[in-house]
Amino acid sequence: MINNKVLGIILGGGQGSRLYPLTEERSKPAVPIAGKYRLVDIPISNCINSDIKRMFVLTQFNSASLNRHIQKTYNFSFFSSAFVDVLAAEQTIKNKTWFQGTADAVRQSMHHFLRHDFEYALILSGDQLYQMDFNEMLAAHIESEAKISIATLPVTEKEATSFGILKTDDKNVITSFIEKPSKDLLPEWTSQVGDEMKAAGRNHLASMGIYIFNRDLLIELMDNPDTIDFGKEIIPQSIDTHKTLSYQFEGYWTDIGNIDSFFDANLGLTDDIPQFDLYDRNKMIYTRARILPTTKMTGTSLNKAVIAEGCIIHAAIIERSVIGIRSRIGHESTVINTYMMGSDKHQTWEEISNKNKSIPIGIGDRCFIKNAILDKNCCIGDDVRINGGPGLEDIETDAYLVKDGIVVIKKNAIIPNGFVI
C-alpha cells in the first residue's frame, strides 16, 4: 500500500503568541477544542483516516501536556509499525538553536525521519480545523509525477492578503507564488476554481500549509541552512526548478491562528449543520478515551449547545455554547456564546458545597456569562457577570484577558463572587 510509504510530519508552530493566554502553559497543538479534543487530534485523525499511521509532531514550547496527551491517546498494536511521536527542539552538535521556522524545524529533525523507510513526506500544520482524505492528494501527486504538492483552497479577495497565493496552468501545476500579496496586486492573481467557489467570490488559490514532498527532494532542500520557512522561501524558490502541483480542496478549512478564529471555530460546532462534522463515521476525530460518567442536567433550557461528558449542570439557560468535560454550572446561571473548556478533575461534594472556604471549579450560581472563553479549571464565583462584546476595551489582568470583545478567563483563574467584566 502506498500509505506505508508516507511519513506524516505535523508542525506544532512556535510560541503561539496569537493564541495567548490559551498557550501560556501549553503548546498550540495541545489547546483544547470542541469540548473534549486537542488541536493536534485534527491532523492526527486525518492521517489515521487516510491510513497514514507513522507521524511525528514537532514542537518546542510548553510541550509537557502535549506529550502526556499523545502518550495516553495514540497507542497502536505492538505488532504494528504505527506511531505518533513528539519531537521537541533539541540542541545537537550541528544544531544549537531552537526552530527558526517551519522548514528549519523539519531540517533539525531530519535525522529522526531518516531512520524510517518512506518515499513521501506529508507535512501538516498543527493548528487547523478541517477533514481531508490525504489519499486523494497523494494519488494526484503520484499521477502527475510531481516533486512537491501543495493543498490549496479558493479564498475571497478579502482573505487573500493573509495567505500565500498562487497561479496554476491547465494541469494544476503551479507557475507562480506570492506570499501575502497587497490588495492592489490581487486582480493579477485570480485562478480557475469550481463553479460553486466562483459564485462565492472565492477566485484566489491560497496555500493551506499542507505539503507533500518526495523524500529525495526534501533531503536536498534541507541541505541549505539559509532557508528556514516553507511558505516564504522553500515553495517560492522551488516552483521554477521542481514540478509543484496544486491540489485544490473545496471543503471546510480554517486556520486556528488567533483568539477570534478559535472562538468562532468552536461556536460554529453548535450550528444545526456545522461545517466541521464531528458525526461523520468516515471522518472520525480521535482523542483520549476517558472513563467519565454521563452528563447530568437539571432545569436547564438548551439551545444550540454542545456538551461533553462528565458535566453537572443546573444552569437556567445554555445557548450557542460548547461545554467541555467535567464542567459544573450552578443554579440560575446563564451561559451564551461561550466556550467552557471544563476541568481536569471532579471535585468532591464537600469541596463544591463549602463555598466559604474556597470557590469551587466551574461556574457558580446566578452568573451571566456571554462572549467568553473559560480555560480549564476556572473558578467562577456566585453572581458573576461577564458580558463580552465589541464595545469592551482590550485589557489583561492576572485572571483574564479581553481581546476583540472576547473575554478569556485564564487557566486556573479565580473570579470572586459578584465580580463584573
Coordinates of C-alpha atoms in Angstrom, one line a residue:
M1 CA 0.0 0.0 0.0
I2 CA 1.2 3.5 -0.9
N3 CA 0.2 4.7 2.6
N4 CA 3.1 2.7 4.0
K5 CA 5.5 4.9 2.0
V6 CA 4.3 8.1 3.7
L7 CA 5.6 9.8 6.8
G8 CA 3.4 12.4 8.5
I9 CA 5.2 15.4 9.9
I10 CA 3.0 17.8 12.0
L11 CA 4.3 21.2 12.7
G12 CA 3.4 22.4 16.2
G13 CA 4.1 26.0 15.5
G14 CA 6.1 28.5 17.5
Q15 CA 5.2 30.1 20.8
G16 CA 1.6 30.6 19.8
S17 CA 1.6 34.2 20.9
R18 CA -1.6 35.0 18.9
L19 CA -3.5 32.3 20.9
Y20 CA -2.3 33.7 24.3
P21 CA -3.3 33.2 27.0
L22 CA -4.5 29.7 25.9
T23 CA -0.9 29.0 25.1
E24 CA 0.5 30.4 28.3
E25 CA 1.0 26.9 29.9
R26 CA 0.7 24.6 26.9
S27 CA 1.9 24.3 23.3
K28 CA -0.5 25.3 20.5
P29 CA -1.3 21.7 19.4
A30 CA -2.3 20.9 23.0
V31 CA -5.0 23.6 23.2
P32 CA -8.4 22.0 24.0
I33 CA -11.0 22.3 21.3
A34 CA -14.7 21.2 20.8
G35 CA -15.1 20.4 24.5
K36 CA -13.1 17.1 24.6
Y37 CA -10.3 17.2 21.9
R38 CA -7.0 18.9 21.4
L39 CA -5.9 20.7 18.3
V40 CA -3.3 18.1 17.5
D41 CA -6.1 15.5 17.3
I42 CA -7.3 17.1 14.0
P43 CA -4.2 16.4 11.8
I44 CA -3.5 13.1 13.5
S45 CA -7.1 11.9 12.9
N46 CA -6.9 13.0 9.3
C47 CA -3.8 10.9 8.9
I48 CA -5.3 7.8 10.6
N49 CA -8.5 8.1 8.5
S50 CA -6.2 8.1 5.4
D51 CA -4.4 5.0 6.8
I52 CA -1.2 7.0 7.4
K53 CA -0.1 5.8 10.8
R54 CA 3.5 6.9 11.2
M55 CA 3.6 10.5 12.5
F56 CA 5.9 13.0 14.2
V57 CA 4.7 16.1 15.9
L58 CA 7.3 18.9 16.1
T59 CA 7.1 21.4 18.9
Q60 CA 9.4 23.4 21.2
F61 CA 7.2 25.4 23.6
N62 CA 5.4 24.0 26.7
S63 CA 5.4 20.5 25.3
A64 CA 4.7 18.6 28.6
S65 CA 0.9 18.5 28.3
L66 CA 1.2 17.6 24.6
N67 CA 3.5 14.7 25.4
R68 CA 1.0 13.4 28.0
H69 CA -1.9 13.7 25.7
I70 CA -0.2 11.8 22.8
Q71 CA 1.2 9.2 25.2
K72 CA -2.2 8.4 26.7
T73 CA -4.1 8.6 23.4
Y74 CA -2.3 7.1 20.5
N75 CA -1.3 3.6 21.4
F76 CA -1.1 1.2 18.5
S77 CA -0.6 -2.5 18.4
F78 CA 2.8 -3.9 19.4
F79 CA 2.8 -5.8 16.1
S80 CA 2.3 -2.6 14.0
S81 CA 4.8 -0.1 12.8
A82 CA 2.3 2.7 13.6
F83 CA 3.4 5.5 16.0
V84 CA 2.8 9.2 16.9
D85 CA 6.0 10.7 18.4
V86 CA 6.6 14.2 19.7
L87 CA 9.9 15.8 18.7
A88 CA 10.8 18.8 20.8
A89 CA 13.6 21.1 19.7
E90 CA 16.9 19.8 20.9
Q91 CA 20.4 21.0 20.8
T92 CA 22.9 18.8 18.9
I93 CA 26.4 19.2 17.6
K94 CA 25.0 20.5 14.3
N95 CA 22.0 22.5 15.7
K96 CA 22.5 24.7 18.7
T97 CA 19.4 26.9 18.2
W98 CA 15.6 26.4 18.6
F99 CA 13.5 26.0 15.5
Q100 CA 13.7 29.2 13.4
G101 CA 10.8 28.4 11.1
T102 CA 8.7 25.6 9.6
A103 CA 11.5 24.4 7.2
D104 CA 14.1 24.7 9.9
A105 CA 12.0 22.6 12.2
V106 CA 12.0 19.8 9.6
R107 CA 15.7 20.3 8.9
Q108 CA 16.7 19.9 12.6
S109 CA 14.5 16.8 12.9
M110 CA 15.6 15.1 9.6
H111 CA 17.9 12.6 11.4
H112 CA 14.9 11.2 13.2
F113 CA 12.9 11.0 9.9
L114 CA 15.6 9.2 8.0
R115 CA 15.6 6.3 10.4
H116 CA 12.3 5.3 8.8
D117 CA 11.7 4.0 5.3
F118 CA 9.4 6.4 3.3
E119 CA 9.1 7.8 -0.2
Y120 CA 6.8 10.8 0.6
A121 CA 6.7 13.3 3.5
L122 CA 3.3 14.7 4.3
I123 CA 3.9 18.0 6.1
L124 CA 0.9 19.4 8.1
S125 CA 0.1 22.3 10.4
G126 CA -1.0 21.6 13.9
D127 CA -3.4 24.5 14.2
Q128 CA -6.0 24.0 11.5
L129 CA -9.6 22.6 11.6
Y130 CA -10.5 20.5 8.6
Q131 CA -11.3 17.0 7.4
M132 CA -9.4 15.7 4.4
D133 CA -8.6 12.4 2.7
F134 CA -4.8 12.6 2.1
N135 CA -5.0 9.6 -0.2
E136 CA -6.7 11.7 -2.9
M137 CA -3.9 14.3 -2.7
L138 CA -1.3 11.6 -2.7
A139 CA -2.8 9.9 -5.7
A140 CA -2.8 13.2 -7.6
H141 CA 0.8 13.8 -6.6
I142 CA 2.0 10.4 -7.9
E143 CA -0.1 10.5 -11.1
S144 CA 1.2 13.9 -12.1
E145 CA 4.8 12.9 -11.3
A146 CA 5.2 16.0 -9.2
K147 CA 8.1 16.6 -6.8
I148 CA 6.0 18.8 -4.5
S149 CA 2.3 19.1 -4.0
I150 CA 0.5 21.9 -2.1
A151 CA -3.1 21.6 -0.9
T152 CA -4.8 24.8 -1.9
L153 CA -8.1 26.5 -1.0
P154 CA -10.1 29.0 -3.0
V155 CA -10.5 32.2 -0.9
T156 CA -12.0 35.7 -1.3
E157 CA -10.2 38.8 -2.2
K158 CA -10.5 40.0 1.5
E159 CA -8.9 36.8 2.8
A160 CA -6.2 36.5 0.1
T161 CA -3.9 39.1 1.7
S162 CA -3.4 36.8 4.7
F163 CA -2.2 33.8 2.6
G164 CA 0.4 32.6 0.2
I165 CA -1.4 33.0 -3.2
L166 CA -0.5 31.0 -6.3
K167 CA -1.3 30.6 -10.0
T168 CA -1.5 27.3 -12.0
D169 CA -1.6 26.2 -15.6
D170 CA -4.4 24.0 -17.0
K171 CA -2.8 20.9 -15.5
N172 CA -2.8 22.3 -12.0
V173 CA 1.0 22.8 -12.0
I174 CA 1.9 25.9 -10.0
T175 CA 3.6 28.6 -12.2
S176 CA 3.9 31.4 -9.7
F177 CA 3.6 32.1 -6.0
I178 CA 3.4 35.2 -3.8
E179 CA 3.3 35.4 0.0
K180 CA 0.5 37.7 1.4
P181 CA 0.1 40.0 -1.6
S182 CA -1.2 43.5 -1.2
K183 CA -4.8 44.2 -2.2
D184 CA -3.7 46.2 -5.4
L185 CA -1.9 43.1 -6.7
L186 CA -4.9 40.7 -6.4
P187 CA -6.5 41.3 -9.8
E188 CA -3.5 39.7 -11.4
W189 CA -3.7 36.6 -9.1
T190 CA -7.1 35.1 -9.8
S191 CA -7.2 31.3 -10.7
Q192 CA -9.6 28.8 -12.2
V193 CA -11.8 27.4 -9.5
G194 CA -15.0 25.4 -9.3
D195 CA -18.4 27.0 -10.2
E196 CA -19.5 27.0 -6.5
M197 CA -16.4 28.7 -5.4
K198 CA -16.6 31.2 -8.2
A199 CA -20.2 32.1 -7.3
A200 CA -19.0 32.7 -3.7
G201 CA -16.3 35.1 -5.0
R202 CA -13.5 32.8 -4.0
N203 CA -11.3 33.3 -7.0
H204 CA -7.8 33.2 -5.4
L205 CA -6.0 29.9 -4.7
A206 CA -4.4 30.0 -1.2
S207 CA -1.8 27.6 0.2
M208 CA -3.3 25.6 3.1
G209 CA 0.2 24.9 4.6
I210 CA -0.2 21.2 3.7
Y211 CA 2.6 19.8 1.6
I212 CA 3.8 16.5 0.0
F213 CA 7.5 16.3 -0.8
N214 CA 9.3 13.4 -2.5
R215 CA 11.8 12.1 0.0
D216 CA 15.0 12.7 -2.0
L217 CA 14.0 16.3 -2.9
L218 CA 13.2 17.1 0.8
I219 CA 16.6 15.9 1.8
E220 CA 18.2 18.0 -0.9
L221 CA 16.2 21.1 0.0
M222 CA 17.0 20.7 3.7
D223 CA 20.8 20.9 2.9
N224 CA 20.5 24.7 2.7
P225 CA 20.5 26.2 6.2
D226 CA 19.6 29.6 4.9
T227 CA 16.0 28.6 4.1
I228 CA 14.0 28.5 7.3
D229 CA 10.4 28.6 6.1
F230 CA 8.3 26.7 3.6
G231 CA 5.8 29.4 2.6
K232 CA 8.3 32.3 2.5
E233 CA 11.3 30.6 0.9
I234 CA 11.1 26.8 0.1
I235 CA 8.0 26.9 -2.0
P236 CA 8.7 30.2 -4.0
Q237 CA 12.2 29.1 -4.7
S238 CA 11.2 25.5 -5.8
I239 CA 8.4 26.1 -8.3
D240 CA 10.7 27.1 -11.1
T241 CA 13.0 24.1 -10.7
H242 CA 10.8 21.3 -9.4
K243 CA 7.3 20.3 -10.6
T244 CA 4.9 21.6 -8.0
L245 CA 1.3 20.6 -8.1
S246 CA -1.7 22.4 -6.7
Y247 CA -4.3 20.0 -5.1
Q248 CA -7.5 22.0 -4.9
F249 CA -9.6 21.4 -1.8
E250 CA -13.1 22.9 -1.5
G251 CA -14.2 21.6 1.9
Y252 CA -14.3 23.4 5.2
W253 CA -10.9 24.6 6.5
T254 CA -10.0 27.2 9.0
D255 CA -6.7 28.3 10.5
I256 CA -6.9 28.5 14.3
G257 CA -4.3 31.3 14.4
N258 CA -5.8 33.7 16.9
I259 CA -8.4 34.0 19.7
D260 CA -11.1 35.3 17.3
S261 CA -10.8 32.4 14.8
F262 CA -10.5 29.9 17.7
F263 CA -13.7 31.3 19.3
D264 CA -15.6 31.3 16.0
A265 CA -14.5 27.7 15.1
N266 CA -15.7 26.3 18.4
L267 CA -19.1 28.1 18.5
G268 CA -19.6 27.0 14.8
L269 CA -19.9 23.5 16.1
T270 CA -23.2 24.4 17.7
D271 CA -24.8 25.1 14.3
D272 CA -27.6 22.7 13.2
I273 CA -25.5 21.5 10.3
P274 CA -21.9 22.5 11.3
Q275 CA -19.3 22.9 8.6
F276 CA -16.9 20.8 10.6
D277 CA -18.7 17.5 11.1
L278 CA -17.9 15.6 14.2
Y279 CA -20.5 13.0 13.5
D280 CA -19.2 11.5 10.2
R281 CA -18.2 7.9 10.8
N282 CA -15.7 8.0 7.9
K283 CA -14.0 11.2 9.2
M284 CA -13.9 10.5 12.9
I285 CA -11.8 12.7 15.2
Y286 CA -9.9 10.6 17.7
T287 CA -8.9 11.7 21.2
R288 CA -8.0 10.3 24.6
A289 CA -10.5 7.7 25.8
R290 CA -11.6 8.9 29.3
I291 CA -13.7 6.9 31.7
L292 CA -16.2 9.5 32.6
P293 CA -19.8 9.4 33.7
T294 CA -22.7 10.8 31.6
T295 CA -23.6 14.5 31.9
K296 CA -26.4 15.3 34.3
M297 CA -28.7 18.4 33.9
T298 CA -31.5 19.8 36.0
G299 CA -33.9 22.6 35.0
T300 CA -31.7 23.8 32.1
S301 CA -33.0 25.3 28.8
L302 CA -30.7 24.3 26.0
N303 CA -30.5 25.9 22.5
K304 CA -27.6 25.1 20.1
A305 CA -25.4 23.6 22.8
V306 CA -22.6 21.1 22.6
I307 CA -22.0 19.4 25.9
A308 CA -19.2 16.9 26.6
E309 CA -19.4 14.0 29.1
G310 CA -19.0 14.2 32.9
C311 CA -20.8 17.5 33.4
I312 CA -23.1 18.5 36.3
I313 CA -25.3 21.4 35.1
H314 CA -28.1 23.3 37.0
A315 CA -28.0 26.4 34.7
A316 CA -31.1 28.2 33.7
I317 CA -30.0 28.7 30.1
I318 CA -27.2 27.5 27.9
E319 CA -27.3 28.9 24.4
R320 CA -24.9 28.6 21.4
S321 CA -22.1 27.4 23.7
V322 CA -19.7 24.5 23.9
I323 CA -19.4 23.0 27.4
G324 CA -16.3 20.9 27.9
I325 CA -15.6 17.7 30.0
R326 CA -16.3 17.7 33.8
S327 CA -17.9 21.2 33.7
R328 CA -20.0 22.3 36.6
I329 CA -22.6 25.2 36.2
G330 CA -24.6 26.4 39.2
H331 CA -28.3 27.2 39.7
E332 CA -30.0 30.1 37.7
S333 CA -26.9 30.8 35.7
T334 CA -27.0 31.9 32.0
V335 CA -24.3 30.9 29.5
I336 CA -24.4 32.4 26.0
N337 CA -21.9 32.4 23.1
T338 CA -19.3 30.8 25.3
Y339 CA -16.7 28.0 25.1
M340 CA -16.1 26.5 28.6
M341 CA -13.2 24.1 28.4
G342 CA -14.1 22.2 31.6
S343 CA -12.0 20.7 34.3
D344 CA -9.2 18.2 34.8
K345 CA -10.9 16.6 37.7
H346 CA -14.2 16.2 39.5
Q347 CA -14.3 17.9 42.9
T348 CA -15.9 16.2 45.8
W349 CA -19.4 17.3 47.1
E350 CA -17.6 18.7 50.2
E351 CA -15.3 20.8 48.1
I352 CA -18.2 22.1 46.0
S353 CA -20.6 22.9 48.9
N354 CA -18.0 24.5 51.2
K355 CA -18.0 27.9 49.4
N356 CA -16.9 29.8 52.5
K357 CA -13.5 28.0 52.3
S358 CA -12.9 28.4 48.5
I359 CA -14.6 29.0 45.2
P360 CA -15.1 25.6 43.5
I361 CA -14.1 24.8 39.9
G362 CA -16.8 25.8 37.4
I363 CA -19.5 28.5 37.2
G364 CA -21.3 29.4 40.4
D365 CA -25.0 30.3 41.0
R366 CA -26.8 33.2 39.3
C367 CA -24.0 34.1 36.9
F368 CA -24.3 35.6 33.5
I369 CA -21.6 34.6 31.0
K370 CA -21.6 35.8 27.4
N371 CA -19.0 36.0 24.6
A372 CA -16.3 34.3 26.6
I373 CA -13.7 31.5 26.7
L374 CA -13.2 29.8 30.1
D375 CA -10.0 27.9 30.1
K376 CA -9.5 24.7 32.1
N377 CA -10.2 24.7 35.9
C378 CA -11.6 28.2 36.1
C379 CA -13.3 29.0 39.4
I380 CA -16.2 31.5 38.8
G381 CA -17.9 32.6 42.0
D382 CA -21.6 33.3 42.5
D383 CA -23.4 36.3 40.9
V384 CA -20.5 36.9 38.5
R385 CA -21.3 38.9 35.3
I386 CA -19.1 38.5 32.3
N387 CA -20.5 40.3 29.3
G388 CA -18.1 40.4 26.3
G389 CA -18.8 42.3 23.1
P390 CA -17.3 44.7 20.6
G391 CA -17.5 47.7 22.9
L392 CA -15.3 46.1 25.5
E393 CA -11.8 47.6 25.8
D394 CA -8.8 45.3 25.4
I395 CA -7.2 44.6 28.7
E396 CA -5.2 42.0 30.6
T397 CA -5.1 41.1 34.3
D398 CA -3.7 38.2 36.2
A399 CA -7.1 36.4 35.9
Y400 CA -8.4 37.3 32.5
L401 CA -7.8 39.0 29.1
V402 CA -10.2 40.9 26.8
K403 CA -9.3 40.8 23.1
D404 CA -11.6 41.9 20.2
G405 CA -14.5 41.8 22.6
I406 CA -13.9 38.2 23.7
V407 CA -13.3 37.7 27.4
V408 CA -10.8 34.9 28.1
I409 CA -10.6 33.6 31.7
K410 CA -7.2 32.2 32.2
K411 CA -6.5 28.6 33.2
N412 CA -6.9 28.0 37.0
A413 CA -8.1 31.6 37.4
I414 CA -10.4 32.5 40.4
I415 CA -13.1 35.1 39.8
P416 CA -14.6 36.2 43.1
N417 CA -18.3 36.4 44.0
G418 CA -20.1 39.4 42.4
F419 CA -17.3 40.3 40.0
V420 CA -18.3 42.2 36.8
I421 CA -16.4 42.3 33.5

